[in-house]
Amino acid sequence: KTDPAFAKAMLGVHIVIAWAIGGLLVLHLAGTVYHHVMRRDPTLKRMIPRVRPPAGYYRSQFDRARRAAHKLR
């Protein structure tokens, strides 16, 4: 037989962990949207295997963006 107090405690732990995982998932998705929409950097494209451009592409894009931002100052 199961102990009702232990079952209730484990249910509470289960609920807390489920909410924590859900919160981390939402935070991760928000970070993805931030990088893709707000920063417009290739973070999302880097994670998708079939969309990945040739090696060295990201470095040149970041360097170009950094130089352009520096010129604006």
CSV table of C-alpha atoms in Angstrom, one decimal:
chain,number,residue,atom,x,y,z
A,1,LYS,CA,0.0,0.0,0.0
A,2,THR,CA,1.1,3.6,-0.6
A,3,ASP,CA,1.3,6.1,2.1
A,4,PRO,CA,-1.2,9.0,1.4
A,5,ALA,CA,1.1,11.6,2.8
A,6,PHE,CA,4.0,10.4,0.6
A,7,ALA,CA,1.8,10.3,-2.5
A,8,LYS,CA,0.6,13.9,-1.8
A,9,ALA,CA,4.2,15.1,-1.3
A,10,MET,CA,5.3,13.4,-4.5
A,11,LEU,CA,2.4,14.9,-6.4
A,12,GLY,CA,3.5,18.4,-5.2
A,13,VAL,CA,7.1,17.6,-6.4
A,14,HIS,CA,5.8,16.4,-9.7
A,15,ILE,CA,3.7,19.6,-10.2
A,16,VAL,CA,6.7,21.9,-9.4
A,17,ILE,CA,9.0,20.0,-11.7
A,18,ALA,CA,6.4,20.0,-14.5
A,19,TRP,CA,5.9,23.8,-14.2
A,20,ALA,CA,9.7,24.3,-14.1
A,21,ILE,CA,10.2,22.3,-17.3
A,22,GLY,CA,7.3,24.2,-19.0
A,23,GLY,CA,8.8,27.5,-17.9
A,24,LEU,CA,12.2,26.6,-19.3
A,25,LEU,CA,10.6,25.6,-22.6
A,26,VAL,CA,8.8,28.9,-22.8
A,27,LEU,CA,12.0,30.8,-22.0
A,28,HIS,CA,13.9,28.8,-24.6
A,29,LEU,CA,11.2,29.6,-27.3
A,30,ALA,CA,11.3,33.3,-26.3
A,31,GLY,CA,15.1,33.3,-26.7
A,32,THR,CA,14.7,31.7,-30.2
A,33,VAL,CA,12.2,34.4,-31.2
A,34,TYR,CA,14.4,37.1,-29.8
A,35,HIS,CA,17.4,36.0,-31.8
A,36,HIS,CA,15.5,35.4,-35.0
A,37,VAL,CA,13.2,38.4,-35.0
A,38,MET,CA,14.8,41.1,-32.9
A,39,ARG,CA,18.6,40.5,-33.4
A,40,ARG,CA,18.2,39.0,-36.9
A,41,ASP,CA,21.2,36.8,-36.3
A,42,PRO,CA,21.6,33.3,-37.8
A,43,THR,CA,21.2,31.4,-34.5
A,44,LEU,CA,18.0,29.6,-35.6
A,45,LYS,CA,19.3,28.8,-39.1
A,46,ARG,CA,22.5,27.4,-37.5
A,47,MET,CA,20.4,24.9,-35.6
A,48,ILE,CA,18.5,23.6,-38.7
A,49,PRO,CA,20.7,21.1,-40.5
A,50,ARG,CA,19.3,21.5,-44.1
A,51,VAL,CA,19.3,25.3,-44.0
A,52,ARG,CA,22.9,25.6,-42.9
A,53,PRO,CA,25.0,27.7,-45.3
A,54,PRO,CA,28.6,26.8,-46.1
A,55,ALA,CA,31.4,27.0,-43.5
A,56,GLY,CA,32.6,30.5,-42.7
A,57,TYR,CA,29.4,32.2,-43.7
A,58,TYR,CA,28.3,33.1,-40.2
A,59,ARG,CA,31.7,34.6,-39.3
A,60,SER,CA,31.7,36.9,-42.3
A,61,GLN,CA,28.1,37.9,-41.6
A,62,PHE,CA,28.9,38.7,-38.0
A,63,ASP,CA,32.0,40.6,-38.9
A,64,ARG,CA,30.1,42.7,-41.5
A,65,ALA,CA,27.3,43.5,-39.0
A,66,ARG,CA,29.9,44.4,-36.3
A,67,ARG,CA,31.7,46.7,-38.6
A,68,ALA,CA,28.5,48.3,-39.8
A,69,ALA,CA,27.3,48.9,-36.2
A,70,HIS,CA,30.7,50.3,-35.2
A,71,LYS,CA,30.5,52.8,-38.1
A,72,LEU,CA,27.1,54.1,-36.9
A,73,ARG,CA,28.6,55.2,-33.5
